[in-house]
mmCIF file of C-alpha atoms in Angstrom:
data_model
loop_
_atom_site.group_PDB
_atom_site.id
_atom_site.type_symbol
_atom_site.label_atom_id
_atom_site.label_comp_id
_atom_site.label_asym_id
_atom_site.label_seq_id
_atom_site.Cartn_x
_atom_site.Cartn_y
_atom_site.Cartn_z
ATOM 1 C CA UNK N 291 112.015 -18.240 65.023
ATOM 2 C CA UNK N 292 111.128 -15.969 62.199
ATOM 3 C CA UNK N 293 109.402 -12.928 62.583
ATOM 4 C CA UNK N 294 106.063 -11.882 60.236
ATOM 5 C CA UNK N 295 103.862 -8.669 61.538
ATOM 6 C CA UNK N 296 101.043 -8.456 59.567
ATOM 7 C CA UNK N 297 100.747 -5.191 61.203
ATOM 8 C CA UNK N 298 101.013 -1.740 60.054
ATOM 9 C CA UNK N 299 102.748 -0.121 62.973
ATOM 10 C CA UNK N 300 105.294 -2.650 64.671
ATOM 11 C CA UNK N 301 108.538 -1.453 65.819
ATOM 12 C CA UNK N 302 111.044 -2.082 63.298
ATOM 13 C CA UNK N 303 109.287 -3.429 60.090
ATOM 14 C CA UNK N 304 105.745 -2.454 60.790
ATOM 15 C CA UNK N 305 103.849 -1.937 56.858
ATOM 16 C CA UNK N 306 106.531 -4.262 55.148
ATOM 17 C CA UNK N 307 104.143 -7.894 55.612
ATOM 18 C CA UNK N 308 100.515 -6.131 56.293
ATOM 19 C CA UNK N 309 99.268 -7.303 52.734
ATOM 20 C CA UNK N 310 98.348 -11.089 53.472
ATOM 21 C CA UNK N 311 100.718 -11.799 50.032
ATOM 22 C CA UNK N 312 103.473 -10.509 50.858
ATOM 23 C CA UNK N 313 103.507 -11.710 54.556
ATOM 24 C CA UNK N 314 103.023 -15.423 53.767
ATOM 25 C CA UNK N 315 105.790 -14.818 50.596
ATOM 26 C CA UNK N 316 108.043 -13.563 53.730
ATOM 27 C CA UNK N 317 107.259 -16.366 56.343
ATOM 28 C CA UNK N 318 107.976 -18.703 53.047
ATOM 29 C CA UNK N 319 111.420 -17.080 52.811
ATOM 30 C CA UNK N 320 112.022 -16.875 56.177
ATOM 31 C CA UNK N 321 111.338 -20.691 56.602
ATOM 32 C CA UNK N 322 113.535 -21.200 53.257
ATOM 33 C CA UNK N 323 116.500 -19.053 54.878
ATOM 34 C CA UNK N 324 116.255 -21.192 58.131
ATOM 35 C CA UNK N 325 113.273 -20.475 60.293
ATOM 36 C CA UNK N 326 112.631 -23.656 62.453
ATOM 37 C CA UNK N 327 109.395 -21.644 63.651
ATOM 38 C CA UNK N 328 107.468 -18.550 61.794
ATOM 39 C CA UNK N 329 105.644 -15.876 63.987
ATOM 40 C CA UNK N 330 102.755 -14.632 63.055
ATOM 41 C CA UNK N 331 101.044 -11.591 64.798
ATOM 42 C CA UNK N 332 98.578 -9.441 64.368
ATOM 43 C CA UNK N 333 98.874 -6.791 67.298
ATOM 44 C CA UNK N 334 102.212 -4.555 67.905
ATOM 45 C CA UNK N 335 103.057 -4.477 71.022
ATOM 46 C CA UNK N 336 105.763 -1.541 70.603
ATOM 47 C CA UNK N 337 106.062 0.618 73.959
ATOM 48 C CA UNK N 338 103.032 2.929 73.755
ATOM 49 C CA UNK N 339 101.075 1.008 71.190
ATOM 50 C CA UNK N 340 97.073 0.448 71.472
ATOM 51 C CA UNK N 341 95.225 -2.504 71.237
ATOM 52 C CA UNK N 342 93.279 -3.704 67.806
ATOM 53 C CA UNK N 343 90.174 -5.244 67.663
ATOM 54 C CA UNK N 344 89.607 -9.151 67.769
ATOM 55 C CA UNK N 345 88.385 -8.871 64.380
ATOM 56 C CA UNK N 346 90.728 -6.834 63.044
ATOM 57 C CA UNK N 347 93.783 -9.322 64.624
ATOM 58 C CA UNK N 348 91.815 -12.370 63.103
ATOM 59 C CA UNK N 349 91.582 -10.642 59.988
ATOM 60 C CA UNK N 350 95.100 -9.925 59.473
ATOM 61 C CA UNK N 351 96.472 -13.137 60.598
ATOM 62 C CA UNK N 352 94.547 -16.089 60.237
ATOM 63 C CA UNK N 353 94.640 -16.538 56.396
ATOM 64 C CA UNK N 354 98.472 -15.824 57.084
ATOM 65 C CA UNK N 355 98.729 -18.871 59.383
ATOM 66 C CA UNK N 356 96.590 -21.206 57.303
ATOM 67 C CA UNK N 357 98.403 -20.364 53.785
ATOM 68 C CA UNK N 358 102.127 -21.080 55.452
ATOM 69 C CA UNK N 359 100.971 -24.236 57.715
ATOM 70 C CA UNK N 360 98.962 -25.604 54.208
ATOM 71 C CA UNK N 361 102.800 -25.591 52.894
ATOM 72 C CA UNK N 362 104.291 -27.184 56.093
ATOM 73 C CA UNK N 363 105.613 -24.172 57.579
ATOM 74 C CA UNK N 364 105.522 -25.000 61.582
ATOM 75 C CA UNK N 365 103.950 -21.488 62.461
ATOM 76 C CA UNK N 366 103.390 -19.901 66.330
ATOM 77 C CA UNK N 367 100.995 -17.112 66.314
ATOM 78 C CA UNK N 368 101.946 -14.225 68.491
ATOM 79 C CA UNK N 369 98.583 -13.037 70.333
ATOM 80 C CA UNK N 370 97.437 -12.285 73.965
ATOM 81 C CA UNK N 371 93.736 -13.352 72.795
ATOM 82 C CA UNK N 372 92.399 -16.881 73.660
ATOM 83 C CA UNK N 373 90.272 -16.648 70.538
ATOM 84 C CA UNK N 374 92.670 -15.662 68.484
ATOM 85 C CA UNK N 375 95.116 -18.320 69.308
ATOM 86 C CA UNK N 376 91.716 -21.285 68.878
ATOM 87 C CA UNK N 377 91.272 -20.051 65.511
ATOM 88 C CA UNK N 378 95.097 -20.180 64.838
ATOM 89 C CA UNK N 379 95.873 -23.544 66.064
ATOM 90 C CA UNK N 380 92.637 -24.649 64.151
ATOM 91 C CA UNK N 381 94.063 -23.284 60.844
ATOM 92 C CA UNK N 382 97.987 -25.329 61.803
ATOM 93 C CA UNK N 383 99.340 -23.247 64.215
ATOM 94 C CA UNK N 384 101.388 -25.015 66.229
ATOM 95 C CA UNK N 385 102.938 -23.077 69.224
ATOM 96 C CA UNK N 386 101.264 -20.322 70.845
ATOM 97 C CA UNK N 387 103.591 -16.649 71.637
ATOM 98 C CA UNK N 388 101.464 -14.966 74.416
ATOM 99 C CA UNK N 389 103.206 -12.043 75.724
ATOM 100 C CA UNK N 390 101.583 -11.801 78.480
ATOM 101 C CA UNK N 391 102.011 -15.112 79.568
ATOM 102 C CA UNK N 392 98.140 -15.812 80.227
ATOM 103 C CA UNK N 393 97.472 -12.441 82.062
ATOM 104 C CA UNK N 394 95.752 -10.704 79.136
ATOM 105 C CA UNK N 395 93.173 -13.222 78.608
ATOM 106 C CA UNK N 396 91.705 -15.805 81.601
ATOM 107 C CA UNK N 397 90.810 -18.207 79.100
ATOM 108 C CA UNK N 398 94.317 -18.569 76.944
ATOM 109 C CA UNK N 399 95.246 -21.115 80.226
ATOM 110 C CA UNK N 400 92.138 -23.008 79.223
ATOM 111 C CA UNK N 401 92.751 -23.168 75.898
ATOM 112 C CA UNK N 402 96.644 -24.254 75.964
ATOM 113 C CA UNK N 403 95.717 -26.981 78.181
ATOM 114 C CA UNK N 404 92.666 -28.124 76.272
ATOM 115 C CA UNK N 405 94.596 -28.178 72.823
ATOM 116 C CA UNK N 406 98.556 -29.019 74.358
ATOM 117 C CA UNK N 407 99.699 -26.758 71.441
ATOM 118 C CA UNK N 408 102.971 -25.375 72.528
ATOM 119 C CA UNK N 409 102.571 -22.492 74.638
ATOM 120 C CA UNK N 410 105.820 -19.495 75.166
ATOM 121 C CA UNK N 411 105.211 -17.966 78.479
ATOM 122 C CA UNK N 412 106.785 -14.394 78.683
ATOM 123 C CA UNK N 413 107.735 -12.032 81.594
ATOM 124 C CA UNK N 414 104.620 -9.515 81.107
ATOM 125 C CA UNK N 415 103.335 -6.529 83.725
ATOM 126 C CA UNK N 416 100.835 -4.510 81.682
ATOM 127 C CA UNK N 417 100.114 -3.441 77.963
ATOM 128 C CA UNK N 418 102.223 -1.636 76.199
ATOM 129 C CA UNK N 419 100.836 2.258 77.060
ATOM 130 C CA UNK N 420 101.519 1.348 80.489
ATOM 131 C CA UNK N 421 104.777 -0.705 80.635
ATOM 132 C CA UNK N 422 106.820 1.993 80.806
ATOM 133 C CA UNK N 423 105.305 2.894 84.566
ATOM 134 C CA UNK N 424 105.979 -0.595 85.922
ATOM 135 C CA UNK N 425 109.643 -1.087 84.685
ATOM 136 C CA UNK N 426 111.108 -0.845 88.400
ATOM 137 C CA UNK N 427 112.787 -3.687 90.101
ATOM 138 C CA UNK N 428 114.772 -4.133 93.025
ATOM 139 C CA UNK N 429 116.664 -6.743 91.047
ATOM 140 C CA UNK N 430 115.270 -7.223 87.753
ATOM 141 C CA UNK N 431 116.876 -10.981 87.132
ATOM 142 C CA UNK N 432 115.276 -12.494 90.555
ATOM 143 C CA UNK N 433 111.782 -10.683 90.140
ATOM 144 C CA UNK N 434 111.316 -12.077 86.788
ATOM 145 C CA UNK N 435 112.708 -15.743 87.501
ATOM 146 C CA UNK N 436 110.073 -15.386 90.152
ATOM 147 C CA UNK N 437 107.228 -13.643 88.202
ATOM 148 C CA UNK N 438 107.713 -16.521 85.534
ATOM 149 C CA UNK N 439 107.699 -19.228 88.715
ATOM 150 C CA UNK N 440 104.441 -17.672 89.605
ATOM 151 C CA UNK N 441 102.553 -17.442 86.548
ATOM 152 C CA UNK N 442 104.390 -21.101 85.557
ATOM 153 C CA UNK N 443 102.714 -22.902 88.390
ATOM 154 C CA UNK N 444 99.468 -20.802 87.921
ATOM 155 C CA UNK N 445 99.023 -22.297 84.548
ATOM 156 C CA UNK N 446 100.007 -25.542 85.418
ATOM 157 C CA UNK N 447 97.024 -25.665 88.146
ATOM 158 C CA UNK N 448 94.893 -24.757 85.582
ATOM 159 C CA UNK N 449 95.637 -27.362 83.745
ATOM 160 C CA UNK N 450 98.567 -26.895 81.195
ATOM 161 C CA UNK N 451 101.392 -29.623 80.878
ATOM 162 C CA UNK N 452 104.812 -28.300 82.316
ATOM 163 C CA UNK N 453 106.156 -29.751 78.736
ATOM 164 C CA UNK N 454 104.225 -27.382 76.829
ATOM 165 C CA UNK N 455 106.110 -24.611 77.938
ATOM 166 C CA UNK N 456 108.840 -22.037 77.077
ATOM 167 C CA UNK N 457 109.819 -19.242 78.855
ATOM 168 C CA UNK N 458 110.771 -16.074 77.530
ATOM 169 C CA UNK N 459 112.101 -13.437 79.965
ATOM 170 C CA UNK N 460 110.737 -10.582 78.101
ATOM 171 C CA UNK N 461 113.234 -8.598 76.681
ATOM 172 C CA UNK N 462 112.154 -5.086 75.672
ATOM 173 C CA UNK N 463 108.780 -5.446 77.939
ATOM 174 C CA UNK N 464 108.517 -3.442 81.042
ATOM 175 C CA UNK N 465 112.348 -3.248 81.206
ATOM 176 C CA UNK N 466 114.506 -0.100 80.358
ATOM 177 C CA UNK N 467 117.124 0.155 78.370
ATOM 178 C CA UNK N 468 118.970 3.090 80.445
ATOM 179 C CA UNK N 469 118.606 0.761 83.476
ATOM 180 C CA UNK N 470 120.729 -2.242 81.920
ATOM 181 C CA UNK N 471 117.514 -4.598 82.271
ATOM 182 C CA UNK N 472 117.779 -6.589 79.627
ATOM 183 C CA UNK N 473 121.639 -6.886 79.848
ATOM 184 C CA UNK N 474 121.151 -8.096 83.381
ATOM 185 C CA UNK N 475 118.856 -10.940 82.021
ATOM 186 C CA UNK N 476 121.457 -11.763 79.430
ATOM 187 C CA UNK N 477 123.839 -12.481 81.539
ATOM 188 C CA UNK N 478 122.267 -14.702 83.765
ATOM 189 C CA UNK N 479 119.941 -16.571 81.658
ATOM 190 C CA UNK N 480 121.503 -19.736 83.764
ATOM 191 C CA UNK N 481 119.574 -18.303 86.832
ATOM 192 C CA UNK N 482 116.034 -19.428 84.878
ATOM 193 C CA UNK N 483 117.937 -23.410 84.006
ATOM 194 C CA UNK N 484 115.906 -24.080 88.036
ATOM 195 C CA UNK N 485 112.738 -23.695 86.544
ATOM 196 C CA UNK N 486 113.281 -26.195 84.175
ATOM 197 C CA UNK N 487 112.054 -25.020 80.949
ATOM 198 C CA UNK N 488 113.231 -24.138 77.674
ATOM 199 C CA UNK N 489 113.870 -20.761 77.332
ATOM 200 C CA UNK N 490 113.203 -18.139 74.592
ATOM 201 C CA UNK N 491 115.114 -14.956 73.988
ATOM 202 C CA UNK N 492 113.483 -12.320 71.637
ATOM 203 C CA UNK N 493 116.085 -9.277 71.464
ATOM 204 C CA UNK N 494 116.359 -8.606 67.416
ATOM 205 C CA UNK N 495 116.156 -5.143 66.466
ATOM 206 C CA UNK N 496 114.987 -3.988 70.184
ATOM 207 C CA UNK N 497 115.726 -0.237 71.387
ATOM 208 C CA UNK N 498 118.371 -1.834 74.517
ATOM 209 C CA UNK N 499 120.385 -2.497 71.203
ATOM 210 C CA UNK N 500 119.918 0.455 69.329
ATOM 211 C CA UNK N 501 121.263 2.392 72.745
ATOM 212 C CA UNK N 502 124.249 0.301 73.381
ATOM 213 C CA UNK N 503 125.150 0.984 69.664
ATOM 214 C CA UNK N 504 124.454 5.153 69.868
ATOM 215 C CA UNK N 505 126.469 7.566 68.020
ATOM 216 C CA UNK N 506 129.068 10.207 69.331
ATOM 217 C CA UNK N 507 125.568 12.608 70.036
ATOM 218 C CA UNK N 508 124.036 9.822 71.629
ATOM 219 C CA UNK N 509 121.446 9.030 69.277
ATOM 220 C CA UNK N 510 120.830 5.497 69.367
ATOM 221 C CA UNK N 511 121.182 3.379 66.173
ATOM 222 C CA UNK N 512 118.047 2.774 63.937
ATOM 223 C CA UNK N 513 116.498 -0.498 64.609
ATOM 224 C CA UNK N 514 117.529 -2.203 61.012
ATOM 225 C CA UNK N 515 121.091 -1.447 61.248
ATOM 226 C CA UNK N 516 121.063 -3.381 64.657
ATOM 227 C CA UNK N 517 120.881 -6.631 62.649
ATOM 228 C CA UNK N 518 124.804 -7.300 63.258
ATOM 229 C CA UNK N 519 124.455 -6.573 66.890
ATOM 230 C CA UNK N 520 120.962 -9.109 66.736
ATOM 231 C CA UNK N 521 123.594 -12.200 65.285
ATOM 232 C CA UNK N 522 126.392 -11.451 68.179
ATOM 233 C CA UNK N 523 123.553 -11.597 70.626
ATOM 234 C CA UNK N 524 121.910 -14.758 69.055
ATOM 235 C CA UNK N 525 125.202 -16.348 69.116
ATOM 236 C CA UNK N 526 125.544 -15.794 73.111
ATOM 237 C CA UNK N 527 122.199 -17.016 73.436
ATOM 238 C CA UNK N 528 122.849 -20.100 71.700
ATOM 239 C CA UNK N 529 126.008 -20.321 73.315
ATOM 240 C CA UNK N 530 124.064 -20.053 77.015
ATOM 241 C CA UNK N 531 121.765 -22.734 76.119
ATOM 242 C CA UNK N 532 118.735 -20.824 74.782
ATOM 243 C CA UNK N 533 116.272 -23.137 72.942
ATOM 244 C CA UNK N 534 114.712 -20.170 70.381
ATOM 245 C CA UNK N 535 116.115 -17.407 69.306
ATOM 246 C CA UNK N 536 113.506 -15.098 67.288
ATOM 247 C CA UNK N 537 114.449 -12.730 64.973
ATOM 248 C CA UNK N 538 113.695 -10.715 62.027
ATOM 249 C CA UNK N 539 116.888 -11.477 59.784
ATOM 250 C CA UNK N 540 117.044 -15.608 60.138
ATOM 251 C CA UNK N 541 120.055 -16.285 57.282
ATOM 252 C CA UNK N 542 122.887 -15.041 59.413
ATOM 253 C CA UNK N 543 120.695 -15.724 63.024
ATOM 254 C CA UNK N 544 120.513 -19.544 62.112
ATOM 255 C CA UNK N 545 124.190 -19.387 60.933
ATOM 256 C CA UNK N 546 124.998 -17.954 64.587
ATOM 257 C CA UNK N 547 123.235 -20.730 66.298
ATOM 258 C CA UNK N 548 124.780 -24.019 64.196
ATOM 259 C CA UNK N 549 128.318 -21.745 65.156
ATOM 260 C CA UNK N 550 127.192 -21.585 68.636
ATOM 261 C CA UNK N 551 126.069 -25.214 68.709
ATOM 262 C CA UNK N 552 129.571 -26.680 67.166
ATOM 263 C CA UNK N 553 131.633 -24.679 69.210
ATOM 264 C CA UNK N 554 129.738 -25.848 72.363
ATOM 265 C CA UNK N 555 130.331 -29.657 71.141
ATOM 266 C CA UNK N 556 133.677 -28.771 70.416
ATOM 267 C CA UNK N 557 132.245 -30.016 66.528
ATOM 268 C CA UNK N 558 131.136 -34.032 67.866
ATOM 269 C CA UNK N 559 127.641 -32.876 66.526
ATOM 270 C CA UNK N 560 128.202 -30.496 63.404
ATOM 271 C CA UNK N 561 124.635 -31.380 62.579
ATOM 272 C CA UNK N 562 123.297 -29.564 66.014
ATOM 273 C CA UNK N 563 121.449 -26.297 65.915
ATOM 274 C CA UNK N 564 118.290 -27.008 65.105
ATOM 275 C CA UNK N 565 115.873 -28.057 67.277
ATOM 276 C CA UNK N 566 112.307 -29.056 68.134
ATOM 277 C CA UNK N 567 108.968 -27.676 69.236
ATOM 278 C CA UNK N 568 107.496 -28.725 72.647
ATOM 279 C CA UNK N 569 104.438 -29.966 73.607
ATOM 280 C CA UNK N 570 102.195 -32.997 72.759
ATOM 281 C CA UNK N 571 102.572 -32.016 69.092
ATOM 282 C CA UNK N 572 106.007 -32.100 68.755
ATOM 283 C CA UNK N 573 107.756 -30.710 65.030
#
């Protein structure tokens, strides 16, 4: 999965894609260099960042999503908003990135069951000015295997389809990099195989990186020269069984996964690696 903010203030490339030119000339490359999936949002969700208008999100995104689907891109849209995602999956959108798993919005359940687009369900406990506050777990791998349980089965009364699902333990959100979080998840991403769902891990370019990676003064690396440590982490991922890796360098990220995928066959399937969307729709 290949990343495209149409924002002007995301975390590591924020400015780079906001002109809607450029960004569907970048989810063209992206899909060219390997991208199974493009991600389009509209709405950083960088610690401390504020919310944008409904407007303002469709604005930015949904000539984006139409322009790459029109040219058979399969394209996710990365939004919390119900509306948002409608309009997206009516202009080819075909997997839905909410992450805040349904909380953000009481009608994205609705919606994803209504449509059976392909919906990724993150690990989510507030918007990002208030994350921060509510990164504090007793263990951080069973409260969010549980948190996604809970919010699984919520959606599924509502109506979604178990098989529309991916989880995606939320790497980066509500979890601290000076507390090990994320490398806790990491290394048990076998503890979420029970709930029986692919699962999708988003770590490219994210500040637990930029920390392990800090100088002799301990100042962490910038985000873009993490892109090394982003293909040894993709590769584990893979390696772990992870369905989706996204990320915002794909060349040497899909190169990691077809290594990851012939080493795990021992090379019976060289040809493994890339894989399909969920949901009714399929790829």
């Amino acid at each position: 999965m290949g990343v495209v903010n149409v924002t002007p203030d995301s975390f590591s490339d924020g400015g780079s894609w906001f002109d809607t030119g450029k960004a569907v000339e970048h989810g063209l490359h992206l899909a060219d260099q390997g991208a199974d999936i493009v991600d389009v949002g509209g709405e950083s969700t960088r610690p401390g960042a504020q919310r944008v208008s409904l407007e303002e999100e469709l604005r930015r995104i949904e000539p984006v999503v139409r322009e790459l689907a029109r040219q058979g891109v399969a394209v996710s849209v990365d939004t919390m908003r119900a509306e948002v995602a409608d309009r997206a999956v009516a202009a080819g959108a075909r997997l839905v990135n909410d992450v805040s798993g349904g909380l953000a919005d009481p009608a994205m359940a609705r919606l994803v069951a209504s449509t059976g687009v392909a919906y990724v369900l993150m690990h989510w406990r507030g918007h990002s000015h208030r994350m921060e506050d509510r990164a504090v777990y007793a263990d951080v791998v069973q409260e969010v295997h549980d948190e996604l349980r809970d919010r699984m089965a919520a959606l599924v009364d509502a109506g979604v389809d178990p098989a529309q699902i991916v989880l995606d333990p939320g790497l980066g959100f509500s979890k601290r990099p000076e507390q090990a979080h994320n490398w806790a998840l990491l290394a048990h991403l076998d503890r979420f195989a029970d709930l029986g769902r692919p699962v999708l891990v988003a770590g490219s370019r994210k500040r637990f990186l930029g920390r392990l990676l800090s100088d002799a003064e301990d100042r962490p690396r910038d985000f873009t020269a993490c892109d090394d440590a982003t293909v040894a982490l993709t590769t584990l991922a893979a390696d772990r069984g992870a369905w989706c890796v996204r990320v915002h360098d794909v060349r040497p990220n899909a190169d990691a996964v077809r290594v990851a995928a012939a080493w795990r066959s021992g090379g019976a399937d060289l040809d493994a690696g890339r894989g399909e969307l969920v949901g009714r729709g399929g790829l």
